[in-house]
């Protein structure tokens, strides 16, 4: 979708260059394309063609001018009026003007000898040598075509003691078909059991099965980043790593063997962090129920921070019907700060955005989030034609929708209070939803509450109750999950 020119400078640029020499590939264009595009547009990376020579770039000069002008490339969807994101890929107005003027001038080569050499792209691990490298022990076959595939893979860890994870680097074996992968750990051996029960590498079952804690993730185009300062994820002794990977067939059969590099912190972190997910949509209780044809189906949620925090990252998650995400902070003095705005949601790019600097949010700050879906026939990504009623679900043709702000309390001791306030918020949101569902008669459509699901998972003998070993296992999983979120001791 075309977007307005970023600045006036862009409109004026052709005037300024009309009298000057037109830009050439060697002098002006190659430095931009090699540093801002070729990281993905080269052999073995996610983009569908290479932009690593004059011939390759010239062939697509027109298309390049178009995609940089309308902001489609480089891919970058996070906006904020007030905060800079680390690794922002967007081009400056000058860079865009140069690429456009070059195309208009007929894409001249300039002095061939001045074509800058390609940068030294990292060939191995981008963050250096990991402390631990894991690899899928069997290749997973991704067919040439067909629907998207979600699959979980278990990588045994055999850690004898708890470790603290600073960063995880994910390297897909077949980057053209791996869309994203989310990382979890599993302590009870449940993921291994699911893997054994499911033929072929990994297992298909989705949901909270075989995952006790979350370790971030990787999405196409994503660069590995370490958590800031001494923040770290807890990885408990005896756990297995679970990769929950989404594949998108590419037209060519591929065999995926993912590799994972783990980077450990020497010390436990001095403070933990929490993900404040708004709305806290989980399961059928979320109430996401989008009528066919509805172009602006909207959900909102607000949460007031009980303690002062520093926000360091933000992400959003929706499927094909996603349209917009907006997260704002209203400080106690009334100032409104734009934490994240994704004006044109693109399912292909679900990244974890880290702020350049910590964002200080005082106690009493209200976080507001609004997510909008478009289930009309005008949404070119709508998987249903004609549009159909769509509800919450894990398949990419179902919907989800929320944004998550990662925050660490200013005072390490305040984490418990923050977690508790967020838990209460989730509970209240759930209760509110049940009341609404009772009022509008849709209560019978909510099949299972989260607690029932948790109970079902540990109720091995199926008598509907958690007793003895079952109860202990359920409690332990819950505590590990909480601990993984908490950081610290
Ligand atoms: C982070 C990785 C990444 C970067 C950086 C990147 N691209 Fe892309 N590019 C992609 C991917 C992936 C696709 C395929 C997108 C799709 O099919 O939705 C793509 C597609 C394209 C297309 C085809 C668009 C179409 O309509 O089919 C063009 C042209 C393009 N990129 C140009 C560029 C240029 C020029 C730059 C630098 C200014 C750039 N890209 C930077 C990953 C990247």
Coordinates of C-alpha atoms and ligand atoms in Angstrom, one line a residue:
X1 CA 0.0 0.0 0.0
X2 CA 1.6 3.3 -1.0
X3 CA 2.4 5.6 2.0
X4 CA 3.1 9.3 1.9
X5 CA 6.6 10.5 1.3
X6 CA 8.5 10.5 4.6
X7 CA 9.6 14.1 4.3
X8 CA 9.5 17.1 2.1
X9 CA 13.2 16.6 1.4
X10 CA 12.2 13.6 -0.7
X11 CA 9.9 15.7 -2.9
X12 CA 12.6 18.4 -3.4
X13 CA 15.4 15.9 -4.0
X14 CA 14.8 15.5 -7.8
X15 CA 15.0 19.3 -8.2
X16 CA 18.3 19.4 -6.3
X17 CA 19.8 16.6 -8.4
X18 CA 18.3 17.8 -11.7
X19 CA 21.3 20.1 -12.2
X20 CA 23.9 18.0 -10.4
X21 CA 25.4 14.8 -11.8
X22 CA 22.9 11.9 -11.5
X23 CA 23.9 9.3 -8.9
X24 CA 25.8 6.3 -10.2
X25 CA 25.8 2.7 -9.0
X26 CA 29.5 2.8 -8.1
X27 CA 29.5 5.9 -6.1
X28 CA 26.0 6.3 -4.6
X29 CA 23.8 3.3 -5.0
X30 CA 26.1 0.3 -4.2
X31 CA 27.0 1.7 -0.7
X32 CA 23.3 1.9 0.1
X33 CA 22.2 -1.4 -1.4
X34 CA 25.1 -3.4 -0.1
X35 CA 24.7 -2.2 3.5
X36 CA 20.9 -1.9 3.7
X37 CA 19.6 -4.7 1.4
X38 CA 22.3 -7.3 0.6
X39 CA 22.3 -8.7 4.2
X40 CA 19.0 -10.4 3.2
X41 CA 19.2 -10.2 -0.6
X42 CA 22.1 -12.6 -1.1
X43 CA 22.5 -16.3 -1.7
X44 CA 21.4 -18.4 1.3
X45 CA 19.3 -15.7 2.9
X46 CA 15.6 -15.1 3.2
X47 CA 15.0 -12.7 0.3
X48 CA 13.9 -14.2 -3.0
X49 CA 16.7 -12.7 -5.1
X50 CA 20.2 -11.3 -4.7
X51 CA 21.2 -7.6 -4.9
X52 CA 25.0 -8.1 -4.9
X53 CA 26.2 -6.7 -8.2
X54 CA 25.5 -3.9 -10.7
X55 CA 23.7 -6.3 -13.1
X56 CA 21.4 -7.7 -10.3
X57 CA 20.5 -4.2 -9.0
X58 CA 20.1 -2.6 -12.5
X59 CA 17.7 -5.3 -13.6
X60 CA 15.3 -4.4 -10.7
X61 CA 16.0 -0.6 -10.6
X62 CA 12.4 0.3 -11.2
X63 CA 11.0 -2.1 -8.7
X64 CA 13.6 -1.1 -6.1
X65 CA 12.6 2.6 -6.5
X66 CA 9.0 1.6 -6.0
X67 CA 9.5 -0.5 -2.9
X68 CA 11.8 2.0 -1.2
X69 CA 9.5 4.9 -2.0
X70 CA 6.4 3.2 -0.5
X71 CA 8.4 1.9 2.5
X72 CA 7.8 -1.8 1.7
X73 CA 11.6 -2.4 1.7
X74 CA 13.6 -2.6 3.8
X75 CA 11.0 -4.4 5.9
X76 CA 10.4 -2.5 9.1
X77 CA 7.0 -2.2 10.7
X78 CA 7.5 -0.6 14.1
X79 CA 6.9 3.1 14.5
X80 CA 7.1 5.3 17.5
X81 CA 6.8 9.1 17.7
X82 CA 8.9 9.2 20.8
X83 CA 11.4 6.3 20.9
X84 CA 14.1 4.9 18.7
X85 CA 14.3 1.1 18.1
X86 CA 17.6 -0.7 18.1
X87 CA 18.5 -1.9 14.5
X88 CA 15.8 0.2 12.8
X89 CA 16.2 -0.8 9.1
X90 CA 14.4 2.2 7.5
X91 CA 16.3 4.2 4.9
X92 CA 16.8 8.0 5.4
X93 CA 14.9 10.3 3.0
X94 CA 18.3 11.0 1.3
X95 CA 18.9 7.4 0.7
X96 CA 15.5 6.9 -0.8
X97 CA 15.9 10.0 -3.0
X98 CA 19.2 8.7 -4.3
X99 CA 17.7 5.3 -5.3
X100 CA 14.8 7.0 -7.0
X101 CA 17.0 9.6 -8.9
X102 CA 19.3 6.8 -10.0
X103 CA 16.5 4.8 -11.6
X104 CA 15.2 8.0 -13.2
X105 CA 18.6 8.7 -14.7
X106 CA 18.6 5.2 -16.3
X107 CA 20.6 3.4 -13.7
X108 CA 24.1 4.5 -14.7
X109 CA 27.0 2.3 -13.6
X110 CA 29.6 4.9 -13.0
X111 CA 33.2 3.8 -12.6
X112 CA 33.1 0.1 -12.4
X113 CA 36.4 0.0 -10.6
X114 CA 34.8 2.1 -7.9
X115 CA 32.1 -0.5 -7.2
X116 CA 32.6 -1.0 -3.5
X117 CA 33.4 -4.6 -2.5
X118 CA 30.6 -6.4 -0.7
X119 CA 30.7 -6.1 3.1
X120 CA 32.1 -8.9 5.1
X121 CA 28.8 -10.7 5.9
X122 CA 29.1 -12.8 9.0
X123 CA 29.4 -16.4 7.7
X124 CA 29.1 -18.1 11.1
X125 CA 27.4 -17.1 14.3
X126 CA 26.6 -13.4 14.3
X127 CA 27.1 -13.0 18.0
X128 CA 30.4 -14.9 18.2
X129 CA 31.0 -18.5 19.4
X130 CA 28.0 -19.7 21.4
X131 CA 28.4 -21.3 24.8
X132 CA 26.2 -24.2 23.7
X133 CA 25.2 -25.3 20.2
X134 CA 22.2 -27.5 19.5
X135 CA 21.0 -28.9 16.3
X136 CA 17.8 -30.9 15.3
X137 CA 18.9 -34.5 15.1
X138 CA 16.6 -35.3 12.1
X139 CA 15.7 -33.2 9.0
X140 CA 12.1 -32.1 8.7
X141 CA 10.7 -32.3 5.2
X142 CA 8.9 -29.2 4.0
X143 CA 6.9 -30.0 0.9
X144 CA 7.0 -28.0 -2.3
X145 CA 3.5 -26.5 -1.7
X146 CA 0.5 -26.7 0.5
X147 CA -0.7 -25.0 3.6
X148 CA 1.6 -23.5 6.3
X149 CA 3.0 -26.0 8.8
X150 CA 3.5 -25.5 12.5
X151 CA 5.8 -28.0 14.1
X152 CA 7.6 -28.4 17.5
X153 CA 11.0 -29.8 17.8
X154 CA 12.6 -31.0 21.0
X155 CA 16.4 -30.4 21.6
X156 CA 17.6 -32.2 24.7
X157 CA 19.8 -30.0 26.8
X158 CA 21.1 -32.1 29.7
X159 CA 21.9 -29.0 31.9
X160 CA 23.0 -30.1 35.3
X161 CA 22.3 -26.7 36.8
X162 CA 20.1 -23.7 36.1
X163 CA 21.6 -21.4 33.5
X164 CA 20.9 -17.8 32.5
X165 CA 20.4 -17.1 28.8
X166 CA 21.6 -13.7 27.4
X167 CA 20.9 -14.4 23.8
X168 CA 19.7 -17.2 21.5
X169 CA 20.9 -17.2 17.9
X170 CA 18.7 -19.3 15.6
X171 CA 20.0 -20.4 12.2
X172 CA 17.5 -22.0 9.9
X173 CA 19.0 -24.7 7.6
X174 CA 16.5 -23.7 4.8
X175 CA 15.9 -20.0 5.3
X176 CA 13.5 -19.7 2.4
X177 CA 10.8 -21.9 4.2
X178 CA 11.3 -21.1 7.9
X179 CA 9.0 -18.2 8.7
X180 CA 9.5 -18.0 12.4
X181 CA 10.4 -20.0 15.4
X182 CA 9.5 -19.5 19.1
X183 CA 11.7 -20.9 21.8
X184 CA 10.4 -22.6 24.9
X185 CA 11.8 -24.9 27.6
X186 CA 10.0 -28.0 28.9
X187 CA 10.9 -29.4 32.3
X188 CA 8.6 -32.4 32.8
X189 CA 9.6 -34.5 29.7
X190 CA 6.2 -33.9 28.2
X191 CA 7.6 -32.5 25.0
X192 CA 9.8 -35.6 24.6
X193 CA 6.7 -37.8 25.1
X194 CA 4.7 -35.9 22.5
X195 CA 7.6 -36.2 20.1
X196 CA 7.8 -39.9 20.5
X197 CA 4.0 -40.3 20.1
X198 CA 4.0 -38.3 16.9
X199 CA 5.5 -40.0 13.8
X200 CA 8.3 -38.0 12.0
X201 CA 10.6 -35.4 13.5
X202 CA 9.0 -33.3 16.2
X203 CA 5.3 -33.1 17.0
X204 CA 2.3 -31.1 15.7
X205 CA 0.3 -30.5 18.9
X206 CA 0.0 -26.8 19.6
X207 CA -0.9 -24.9 22.7
X208 CA 0.6 -25.0 26.2
X209 CA 1.7 -28.6 25.6
X210 CA 5.3 -29.4 26.3
X211 CA 6.3 -25.9 27.1
X212 CA 6.9 -24.5 30.6
X213 CA 8.6 -21.2 29.9
X214 CA 9.3 -18.9 27.1
X215 CA 12.7 -17.9 25.7
X216 CA 11.9 -15.4 23.0
X217 CA 12.0 -16.3 19.3
X218 CA 13.2 -15.6 15.8
X219 CA 11.3 -14.3 12.8
X220 CA 12.3 -14.0 9.2
X221 CA 14.8 -11.1 8.9
X222 CA 15.4 -11.0 12.6
X223 CA 18.8 -10.3 13.9
X224 CA 19.9 -12.1 17.1
X225 CA 20.1 -9.6 20.0
X226 CA 21.3 -10.0 23.6
X227 CA 18.9 -8.8 26.3
X228 CA 20.1 -5.4 27.6
X229 CA 22.3 -4.9 30.7
X230 CA 22.4 -8.1 32.8
X231 CA 18.8 -9.2 32.0
X232 CA 18.5 -12.9 31.2
X233 CA 16.1 -15.7 30.8
X234 CA 16.2 -18.6 33.2
X235 CA 16.8 -22.0 31.8
X236 CA 16.2 -24.6 34.5
X237 CA 18.4 -27.7 35.1
X238 CA 17.0 -30.8 33.4
X239 CA 14.9 -28.9 30.9
X240 CA 14.7 -29.5 27.1
X241 CA 14.6 -26.8 24.5
X242 CA 11.5 -26.7 22.3
X243 CA 11.5 -24.9 19.0
X244 CA 8.0 -24.1 17.8
X245 CA 8.5 -23.4 14.1
X246 CA 6.2 -22.1 11.4
X247 CA 7.0 -23.1 7.9
X248 CA 5.8 -21.6 4.7
X249 CA 6.3 -23.8 1.6
X250 CA 8.4 -22.0 -1.1
X251 CA 7.6 -23.9 -4.3
X252 CA 10.7 -26.1 -3.8
X253 CA 10.9 -29.1 -1.4
X254 CA 13.3 -28.3 1.5
X255 CA 14.7 -30.3 4.4
X256 CA 15.0 -28.2 7.5
X257 CA 17.7 -28.8 10.2
X258 CA 17.7 -25.8 12.5
X259 CA 20.7 -24.8 14.6
X260 CA 20.6 -23.0 17.9
X261 CA 23.4 -21.1 19.6
X262 CA 22.9 -20.3 23.3
X263 CA 24.8 -17.5 25.0
X264 CA 24.9 -17.8 28.8
X265 CA 25.4 -15.1 31.5
X266 CA 28.0 -15.8 34.1
X267 CA 25.9 -14.4 36.9
X268 CA 22.2 -14.5 37.7
X269 CA 20.6 -11.2 36.7
X270 CA 20.2 -8.5 39.3
X271 CA 16.6 -8.0 38.4
X272 CA 13.9 -9.9 36.5
X273 CA 11.4 -8.8 33.9
X274 CA 7.8 -9.4 32.9
X275 CA 6.0 -9.4 29.6
X276 CA 2.8 -7.2 29.9
X277 CA 0.6 -8.7 27.2
X278 CA -2.4 -6.6 26.3
X279 CA -5.1 -7.7 25.8
X280 CA -4.1 -10.9 27.6
X281 CA -5.9 -13.1 25.1
X282 CA -5.6 -16.7 25.7
X283 CA -7.8 -19.4 24.3
X284 CA -11.5 -19.3 23.4
X285 CA -12.0 -17.0 26.5
X286 CA -10.5 -14.1 24.6
X287 CA -13.8 -13.4 22.9
X288 CA -12.1 -12.7 19.5
X289 CA -15.1 -13.3 17.2
X290 CA -14.8 -11.3 14.0
X291 CA -17.9 -11.2 11.8
X292 CA -17.4 -11.8 8.1
X293 CA -16.9 -8.5 6.3
X294 CA -16.1 -6.5 9.4
X295 CA -13.3 -4.1 8.3
X296 CA -12.3 -2.6 11.8
X297 CA -12.9 -5.2 14.5
X298 CA -11.2 -3.7 17.5
X299 CA -10.2 -5.0 21.0
X300 CA -8.7 -2.7 23.7
X301 CA -7.2 -3.2 27.0
X302 CA -5.4 -1.1 29.7
X303 CA -3.1 -1.9 32.6
X304 CA -1.8 0.5 35.2
X305 CA 1.7 -0.1 36.4
X306 CA 1.8 -0.5 40.2
X307 CA 5.5 0.3 40.3
X308 CA 8.1 2.3 38.3
X309 CA 9.6 0.2 35.5
X310 CA 11.9 0.5 32.5
X311 CA 10.5 -0.9 29.3
X312 CA 13.1 -2.4 27.0
X313 CA 11.3 -4.3 24.3
X314 CA 7.9 -4.6 22.6
X315 CA 6.4 -7.0 20.1
X316 CA 3.0 -7.7 18.6
X317 CA 1.3 -10.9 17.4
X318 CA -1.7 -11.2 15.0
X319 CA -2.5 -13.4 12.0
X320 CA -3.6 -12.6 8.4
X321 CA -6.5 -10.4 9.4
X322 CA -4.4 -8.1 11.6
X323 CA -4.6 -4.5 10.5
X324 CA -3.2 -2.2 13.2
X325 CA -1.6 -2.3 16.6
X326 CA -1.1 0.7 18.9
X327 CA 0.4 0.8 22.4
X328 CA 0.6 4.0 24.4
X329 CA 1.7 5.0 27.8
X330 CA -0.2 7.8 29.8
X331 CA 2.1 9.0 32.5
X332 CA 0.7 10.2 35.9
X333 CA 1.3 13.8 34.8
X334 CA -0.9 13.2 31.7
X335 CA 1.9 13.0 29.1
X336 CA 1.1 10.5 26.4
X337 CA 4.0 8.5 24.9
X338 CA 3.8 6.3 21.8
X339 CA 5.4 3.0 22.7
X340 CA 4.6 1.1 19.5
X341 CA 2.5 1.8 16.4
X342 CA 2.2 -0.7 13.6
X343 CA -0.1 1.1 11.1
X344 CA 0.0 -1.6 8.5
X345 CA 0.3 -5.0 10.1
X346 CA 2.2 -7.6 8.0
X347 CA 1.9 -11.2 9.1
X348 CA 5.3 -12.0 7.6
X349 CA 7.2 -9.7 9.9
X350 CA 6.7 -10.5 13.6
X351 CA 9.8 -9.2 15.3
X352 CA 10.9 -8.5 18.8
X353 CA 11.7 -4.8 18.8
X354 CA 14.1 -3.5 21.4
X355 CA 14.2 0.1 22.3
X356 CA 17.5 1.9 21.8
X357 CA 17.5 3.1 25.4
X358 CA 15.4 2.0 28.4
X359 CA 12.1 3.8 28.5
X360 CA 11.3 5.0 32.1
X361 CA 7.7 4.6 33.1
X362 CA 6.8 5.9 36.6
X363 CA 4.4 4.0 38.9
X364 CA 0.8 4.8 38.0
X365 CA 1.5 4.9 34.2
X366 CA -1.4 3.5 32.3
X367 CA -0.6 1.3 29.3
X368 CA -3.3 1.2 26.6
X369 CA -3.3 -1.2 23.7
X370 CA -5.6 -1.3 20.7
X371 CA -5.6 -4.1 18.1
X372 CA -7.6 -3.9 14.9
X373 CA -8.5 -6.7 12.4
X374 CA -9.8 -6.4 8.9
X375 CA -12.1 -9.3 7.9
X376 CA -13.4 -7.6 4.8
X377 CA -12.8 -8.8 1.2
X378 CA -10.6 -5.7 0.7
X379 CA -7.9 -7.2 3.0
X380 CA -5.7 -8.8 0.4
X381 CA -4.3 -11.2 3.0
X382 CA -7.7 -12.5 4.0
X383 CA -7.3 -16.3 3.8
X384 CA -11.1 -16.7 3.2
X385 CA -12.8 -15.7 0.0
X386 CA -15.5 -14.7 0.6
X387 CA -14.7 -13.7 4.2
X388 CA -15.9 -16.0 7.0
X389 CA -16.6 -15.5 10.7
X390 CA -13.2 -15.9 12.4
X391 CA -12.5 -16.7 16.0
X392 CA -9.5 -17.1 18.3
X393 CA -7.3 -20.1 17.4
X394 CA -3.7 -21.2 16.8
X395 CA -4.0 -21.9 13.0
X396 CA -2.9 -19.0 10.9
X397 CA -6.5 -18.9 9.5
X398 CA -7.8 -18.3 13.0
X399 CA -6.9 -15.1 14.9
X400 CA -5.0 -13.8 17.8
X401 CA -4.1 -10.2 18.7
X402 CA -2.1 -8.4 21.3
X403 CA 1.1 -6.5 22.0
X404 CA 3.6 -7.3 24.7
X405 CA 5.7 -4.8 26.5
X406 CA 8.8 -6.2 28.2
X407 CA 9.4 -4.3 31.5
X408 CA 11.9 -4.6 34.3
X409 CA 11.1 -2.9 37.6
X410 CA 13.3 0.0 38.7
X411 CA 13.6 -1.6 42.1
X412 CA 14.5 -5.3 41.8
X413 CA 12.4 -6.0 44.9
X414 CA 9.3 -4.7 43.1
X415 CA 9.0 -7.6 40.7
X416 CA 6.7 -9.6 42.8
X417 CA 4.2 -6.8 43.1
X418 CA 4.3 -6.1 39.4
X419 CA 3.7 -9.8 38.6
X420 CA 0.9 -10.0 41.0
X421 CA -0.8 -6.9 39.6
X422 CA -0.5 -8.3 36.1
X423 CA -1.9 -11.7 37.2
X424 CA -4.8 -10.0 38.8
X425 CA -5.4 -8.0 35.6
X426 CA -5.4 -11.3 33.5
X427 CA -7.9 -12.8 35.9
X428 CA -10.1 -9.8 35.9
X429 CA -10.0 -9.7 32.1
X430 CA -11.0 -13.3 32.0
X431 CA -13.8 -12.8 34.5
X432 CA -15.1 -9.9 32.6
X433 CA -15.0 -11.9 29.4
X434 CA -17.0 -14.7 31.0
X435 CA -19.6 -12.2 32.2
X436 CA -19.9 -10.7 28.7
X437 CA -20.2 -14.2 27.2
X438 CA -22.9 -15.0 29.8
X439 CA -24.8 -11.9 28.8
X440 CA -24.6 -12.4 25.1
X441 CA -25.3 -16.1 25.3
X442 CA -22.0 -17.3 24.0
X443 CA -20.8 -18.8 27.3
X444 CA -21.4 -22.4 26.0
X445 CA -18.9 -21.7 23.2
X446 CA -16.1 -21.3 25.7
X447 CA -15.0 -24.9 25.9
X448 CA -12.3 -24.8 28.6
X449 CA -10.9 -22.3 31.0
X450 CA -7.2 -22.1 31.4
X451 CA -7.3 -23.8 34.7
X452 CA -9.2 -26.7 33.3
X453 CA -6.6 -27.0 30.6
X454 CA -3.8 -26.9 33.2
X455 CA -5.6 -29.6 35.2
X456 CA -6.2 -31.8 32.1
X457 CA -2.6 -31.7 31.3
X458 CA -1.4 -33.1 34.6
X459 CA -4.4 -35.3 35.3
X460 CA -2.7 -38.5 34.1
X461 CA -5.2 -41.0 35.3
X462 CA -8.1 -38.8 33.9
X463 CA -10.2 -38.9 37.1
X464 CA -10.8 -35.1 36.8
X465 CA -8.7 -34.4 39.9
X466 CA -5.0 -33.7 40.6
X467 CA -3.8 -35.9 43.4
X468 CA -0.4 -36.9 44.9
X469 CA 2.2 -37.0 42.1
X470 CA -0.1 -35.2 39.6
X471 CA -0.6 -32.3 42.0
X472 CA 3.1 -32.0 42.7
X473 CA 4.0 -32.1 39.0
X474 CA 1.3 -29.4 38.2
X475 CA 2.6 -27.2 41.0
X476 CA 6.2 -27.6 40.0
X477 CA 5.4 -26.7 36.4
X478 CA 3.6 -23.6 37.5
X479 CA 6.4 -22.6 39.7
X480 CA 9.0 -23.1 37.0
X481 CA 7.0 -21.1 34.6
X482 CA 6.7 -18.3 37.1
X483 CA 10.4 -18.5 37.9
X484 CA 11.3 -18.4 34.2
X485 CA 9.5 -15.1 34.0
X486 CA 10.8 -13.7 37.2
X487 CA 14.6 -13.9 36.7
X488 CA 16.7 -13.2 39.8
X489 CA 16.7 -15.9 42.5
Ligands
LIG1 C1 15.5 -8.1 6.6 C2 15.7 -8.7 5.3 C3 15.5 -7.8 4.1 C4 16.1 -6.6 3.8 C5 17.1 -5.8 4.8 C6 15.7 -6.1 2.6 N1 14.8 -7.0 2.0 FE1 13.9 -6.9 0.2 N2 12.9 -8.6 0.6 C7 13.1 -9.4 1.7 C8 12.1 -10.5 1.6 C9 12.0 -11.7 2.6 C10 11.4 -10.4 0.4 C11 10.2 -11.2 -0.1 C12 9.0 -10.5 0.5 C13 7.7 -11.1 0.3 O1 7.6 -11.9 -0.6 O2 6.8 -10.7 1.0 C14 11.9 -9.1 -0.2 C15 11.4 -8.6 -1.4 C16 11.9 -7.5 -2.1 C17 11.5 -7.1 -3.3 C18 10.4 -7.7 -4.2 C19 9.1 -7.0 -3.8 C20 7.9 -7.5 -4.5 O3 7.0 -6.7 -4.6 O4 7.9 -8.7 -4.8 C21 12.3 -6.0 -3.7 C22 12.2 -5.2 -5.0 C23 13.2 -5.8 -2.6 N3 12.9 -6.7 -1.6 C24 14.1 -4.8 -2.5 C25 14.9 -4.5 -1.4 C26 15.7 -3.4 -1.3 C27 16.0 -2.3 -2.4 C28 16.3 -3.4 0.0 C29 17.2 -2.4 0.6 C30 16.9 -1.0 0.5 C31 15.7 -4.5 0.7 N4 14.9 -5.2 -0.2 C32 16.0 -4.9 2.0 C33 14.0 -9.2 2.7 C34 14.7 -8.1 2.9

